[in-house]
Tab-separated table of N, CA and C in Angstrom:
chain	number	residue	atom	x	y	z
A	27	MET	N	68.470	101.179	-146.628
A	27	MET	CA	67.533	100.196	-147.177
A	27	MET	C	68.270	99.306	-148.169
A	28	LYS	N	69.280	99.723	-148.964
A	28	LYS	CA	69.990	98.848	-149.670
A	28	LYS	C	71.067	97.838	-148.882
A	29	PHE	N	71.481	98.415	-147.917
A	29	PHE	CA	72.379	97.480	-147.068
A	29	PHE	C	71.379	96.402	-146.403
A	30	ALA	N	70.344	96.773	-146.091
A	30	ALA	CA	69.382	95.738	-145.374
A	30	ALA	C	69.059	94.661	-146.566
A	31	PHE	N	68.815	95.113	-147.699
A	31	PHE	CA	68.678	94.190	-148.871
A	31	PHE	C	69.739	93.192	-148.849
A	32	VAL	N	71.128	93.732	-148.999
A	32	VAL	CA	72.132	92.854	-149.079
A	32	VAL	C	72.286	91.912	-148.082
A	33	ALA	N	72.204	92.530	-146.762
A	33	ALA	CA	72.293	91.556	-145.649
A	33	ALA	C	71.158	90.329	-145.648
A	34	LYS	N	70.008	90.768	-146.188
A	34	LYS	CA	68.945	89.691	-146.170
A	34	LYS	C	69.289	88.659	-147.096
A	35	HIS	N	69.949	89.087	-148.291
A	35	HIS	CA	70.079	88.063	-149.413
A	35	HIS	C	71.280	87.660	-149.686
A	36	ARG	N	72.271	87.980	-148.722
A	36	ARG	CA	73.752	87.524	-148.952
A	36	ARG	C	74.039	86.028	-148.746
A	37	THR	N	73.033	85.300	-148.341
A	37	THR	CA	73.086	83.875	-148.368
A	37	THR	C	72.818	83.289	-149.575
A	38	ILE	N	72.085	83.951	-150.433
A	38	ILE	CA	71.775	83.557	-151.748
A	38	ILE	C	72.701	83.976	-152.827
A	39	TRP	N	73.131	85.129	-152.777
A	39	TRP	CA	74.050	85.812	-153.787
A	39	TRP	C	75.346	86.335	-152.934
A	40	PRO	N	76.415	86.406	-153.450
A	40	PRO	CA	77.547	87.046	-152.848
A	40	PRO	C	77.492	88.361	-152.459
A	41	ALA	N	77.802	88.843	-151.404
A	41	ALA	CA	77.523	90.194	-150.951
A	41	ALA	C	78.366	91.137	-151.875
A	42	ALA	N	79.429	90.928	-152.304
A	42	ALA	CA	80.249	91.732	-153.252
A	42	ALA	C	79.373	92.071	-154.435
A	43	TRP	N	78.812	90.918	-155.035
A	43	TRP	CA	77.884	91.021	-156.197
A	43	TRP	C	76.675	91.904	-155.932
A	44	LEU	N	76.132	91.762	-154.831
A	44	LEU	CA	74.895	92.481	-154.429
A	44	LEU	C	75.156	94.047	-154.375
A	45	CYS	N	76.432	94.342	-153.676
A	45	CYS	CA	76.863	95.717	-153.554
A	45	CYS	C	77.090	96.289	-154.947
A	46	ASP	N	77.774	95.517	-155.699
A	46	ASP	CA	78.116	96.148	-157.007
A	46	ASP	C	76.833	96.414	-157.893
A	47	ALA	N	75.809	95.556	-157.559
A	47	ALA	CA	74.628	95.620	-158.602
A	47	ALA	C	73.726	96.741	-157.899
A	48	LEU	N	73.792	97.030	-156.628
A	48	LEU	CA	73.002	98.044	-156.022
A	48	LEU	C	73.900	99.530	-156.053
A	49	GLY	N	74.970	99.437	-156.341
A	49	GLY	CA	75.802	100.675	-156.375
A	49	GLY	C	76.241	101.148	-155.098
A	50	VAL	N	76.385	100.205	-154.181
A	50	VAL	CA	76.939	100.574	-152.799
A	50	VAL	C	78.197	100.037	-152.590
A	51	SER	N	79.166	100.594	-151.741
A	51	SER	CA	80.454	100.031	-151.459
A	51	SER	C	80.445	98.790	-150.465
A	52	ARG	N	81.171	97.830	-150.652
A	52	ARG	CA	81.480	96.844	-149.876
A	52	ARG	C	81.927	97.136	-148.409
A	53	SER	N	82.738	98.118	-148.560
A	53	SER	CA	83.191	98.578	-147.172
A	53	SER	C	82.177	99.229	-146.283
A	54	GLY	N	81.364	99.986	-147.088
A	54	GLY	CA	80.087	100.624	-146.449
A	54	GLY	C	79.247	99.771	-146.026
A	55	PHE	N	78.949	98.664	-146.539
A	55	PHE	CA	78.168	97.499	-146.243
A	55	PHE	C	78.592	96.942	-144.926
A	56	HIS	N	79.908	96.522	-144.848
A	56	HIS	CA	80.461	95.817	-143.769
A	56	HIS	C	80.488	96.729	-142.522
A	57	ALA	N	80.704	98.029	-142.716
A	57	ALA	CA	80.768	99.040	-141.676
A	57	ALA	C	79.373	99.205	-141.068
A	58	TRP	N	78.313	99.188	-141.933
A	58	TRP	CA	76.939	99.266	-141.590
A	58	TRP	C	76.552	97.910	-140.772
A	59	LEU	N	77.113	96.892	-141.230
A	59	LEU	CA	76.746	95.568	-140.668
A	59	LEU	C	77.228	95.405	-139.223
A	60	ASN	N	78.474	96.094	-138.951
A	60	ASN	CA	79.089	96.017	-137.613
A	60	ASN	C	78.721	97.184	-136.673
A	61	ARG	N	78.112	98.038	-137.281
A	61	ARG	CA	77.747	99.174	-136.376
A	61	ARG	C	76.449	99.004	-135.628
A	62	SER	N	76.715	99.640	-134.280
A	62	SER	CA	75.547	99.380	-133.231
A	62	SER	C	74.464	100.293	-133.900
A	63	PRO	N	73.200	99.790	-133.477
A	63	PRO	CA	72.011	100.551	-133.876
A	63	PRO	C	71.999	102.161	-133.460
A	64	SER	N	71.527	103.052	-134.166
A	64	SER	CA	71.563	104.394	-133.702
A	64	SER	C	70.470	104.670	-132.659
A	65	ALA	N	70.623	105.786	-132.093
A	65	ALA	CA	69.391	106.114	-131.015
A	65	ALA	C	68.179	106.275	-131.524
A	66	ARG	N	68.041	106.625	-132.722
A	66	ARG	CA	66.722	106.764	-133.440
A	66	ARG	C	66.202	105.411	-133.663
A	67	SER	N	66.918	104.361	-134.015
A	67	SER	CA	66.654	103.057	-134.376
A	67	SER	C	66.040	102.329	-133.114
A	68	ARG	N	66.837	102.527	-131.991
A	68	ARG	CA	66.518	102.048	-130.744
A	68	ARG	C	65.280	102.622	-130.352
A	69	SER	N	64.895	103.954	-130.546
A	69	SER	CA	63.984	104.580	-129.931
A	69	SER	C	62.582	104.071	-130.915
A	70	ASP	N	62.792	103.904	-132.210
A	70	ASP	CA	61.682	103.479	-132.892
A	70	ASP	C	61.342	102.056	-132.540
A	71	GLN	N	62.467	101.264	-132.465
A	71	GLN	CA	62.156	99.713	-131.915
A	71	GLN	C	61.500	99.736	-130.691
A	72	GLU	N	61.649	100.629	-129.679
A	72	GLU	CA	61.104	100.573	-128.213
A	72	GLU	C	59.520	101.135	-128.634
A	73	LEU	N	59.322	102.051	-129.349
A	73	LEU	CA	57.939	102.603	-129.604
A	73	LEU	C	57.229	101.755	-130.220
A	74	GLY	N	57.780	100.963	-131.168
A	74	GLY	CA	57.011	99.854	-132.048
A	74	GLY	C	56.443	98.881	-131.180
A	75	GLY	N	57.363	98.401	-130.104
A	75	GLY	CA	56.962	97.363	-129.132
A	75	GLY	C	55.752	97.814	-128.303
A	76	LYS	N	55.744	99.237	-127.925
A	76	LYS	CA	54.646	99.685	-127.050
A	76	LYS	C	53.550	99.683	-127.776
A	77	VAL	N	53.583	100.220	-128.996
A	77	VAL	CA	52.414	100.155	-129.823
A	77	VAL	C	51.758	98.861	-130.133
A	78	LYS	N	52.609	98.001	-130.427
A	78	LYS	CA	52.136	96.534	-130.677
A	78	LYS	C	51.411	95.977	-129.362
A	79	GLY	N	52.168	96.217	-128.336
A	79	GLY	CA	51.517	95.752	-127.020
A	79	GLY	C	50.208	96.327	-126.612
A	80	GLN	N	50.000	97.422	-127.006
A	80	GLN	CA	48.784	98.273	-126.906
A	80	GLN	C	47.782	97.845	-127.666
A	81	LEU	N	47.958	97.564	-129.092
A	81	LEU	CA	47.162	96.958	-129.908
A	81	LEU	C	46.720	95.671	-129.560
A	82	ARG	N	47.498	94.839	-129.032
A	82	ARG	CA	47.204	93.567	-128.744
A	82	ARG	C	46.316	93.495	-127.388
A	83	ARG	N	46.424	94.462	-126.473
A	83	ARG	CA	45.439	94.592	-125.371
A	83	ARG	C	43.992	95.129	-125.959
A	84	GLN	N	44.166	96.077	-126.838
A	84	GLN	CA	42.776	96.718	-127.261
A	84	GLN	C	42.081	95.897	-128.349
A	85	ARG	N	42.842	95.136	-129.197
A	85	ARG	CA	42.174	94.365	-130.366
A	85	ARG	C	42.833	93.054	-130.287
A	86	PRO	N	42.595	92.158	-129.350
A	86	PRO	CA	43.154	90.830	-129.240
A	86	PRO	C	42.795	89.980	-130.583
A	87	HIS	N	41.545	90.265	-131.041
A	87	HIS	CA	41.026	89.428	-132.197
A	87	HIS	C	41.809	89.663	-133.428
A	88	LEU	N	42.664	90.627	-133.561
A	88	LEU	CA	43.598	90.898	-134.732
A	88	LEU	C	44.894	90.010	-134.579
A	89	TRP	N	45.110	89.387	-133.391
A	89	TRP	CA	46.359	88.715	-133.361
A	89	TRP	C	46.157	87.129	-133.263
A	90	ARG	N	44.874	86.746	-133.310
A	90	ARG	CA	44.790	85.277	-133.400
A	90	ARG	C	45.263	84.530	-134.653
A	91	THR	N	45.723	83.355	-134.550
A	91	THR	CA	46.136	82.741	-135.520
A	91	THR	C	45.019	81.990	-136.352
A	92	PRO	N	44.988	82.270	-137.706
A	92	PRO	CA	43.860	81.692	-138.517
A	92	PRO	C	43.566	80.216	-138.398
A	93	GLY	N	42.455	79.867	-138.284
A	93	GLY	CA	42.028	78.424	-137.957
A	93	GLY	C	42.078	78.035	-136.576
A	94	VAL	N	42.556	78.949	-135.776
A	94	VAL	CA	42.617	78.542	-134.197
A	94	VAL	C	41.500	79.177	-133.446
A	95	ALA	N	40.665	78.513	-132.791
A	95	ALA	CA	39.571	79.135	-132.098
A	95	ALA	C	39.845	79.714	-130.831
């Protein structure tokens, strides 16, 4: 979670400063950044896509853009 925060905000603040502020190592952050997603992450991503697709089919009114008929 901390590494994701650093990755998201490193365009605003230096990654080294963010890592120090959050108490994580810079080398750990860069290793995390270059690591391929785990099997669990890939599985979660796939399942999330299936759930979202099913919800779109069952409840299409939930996915409409506000103000568009």
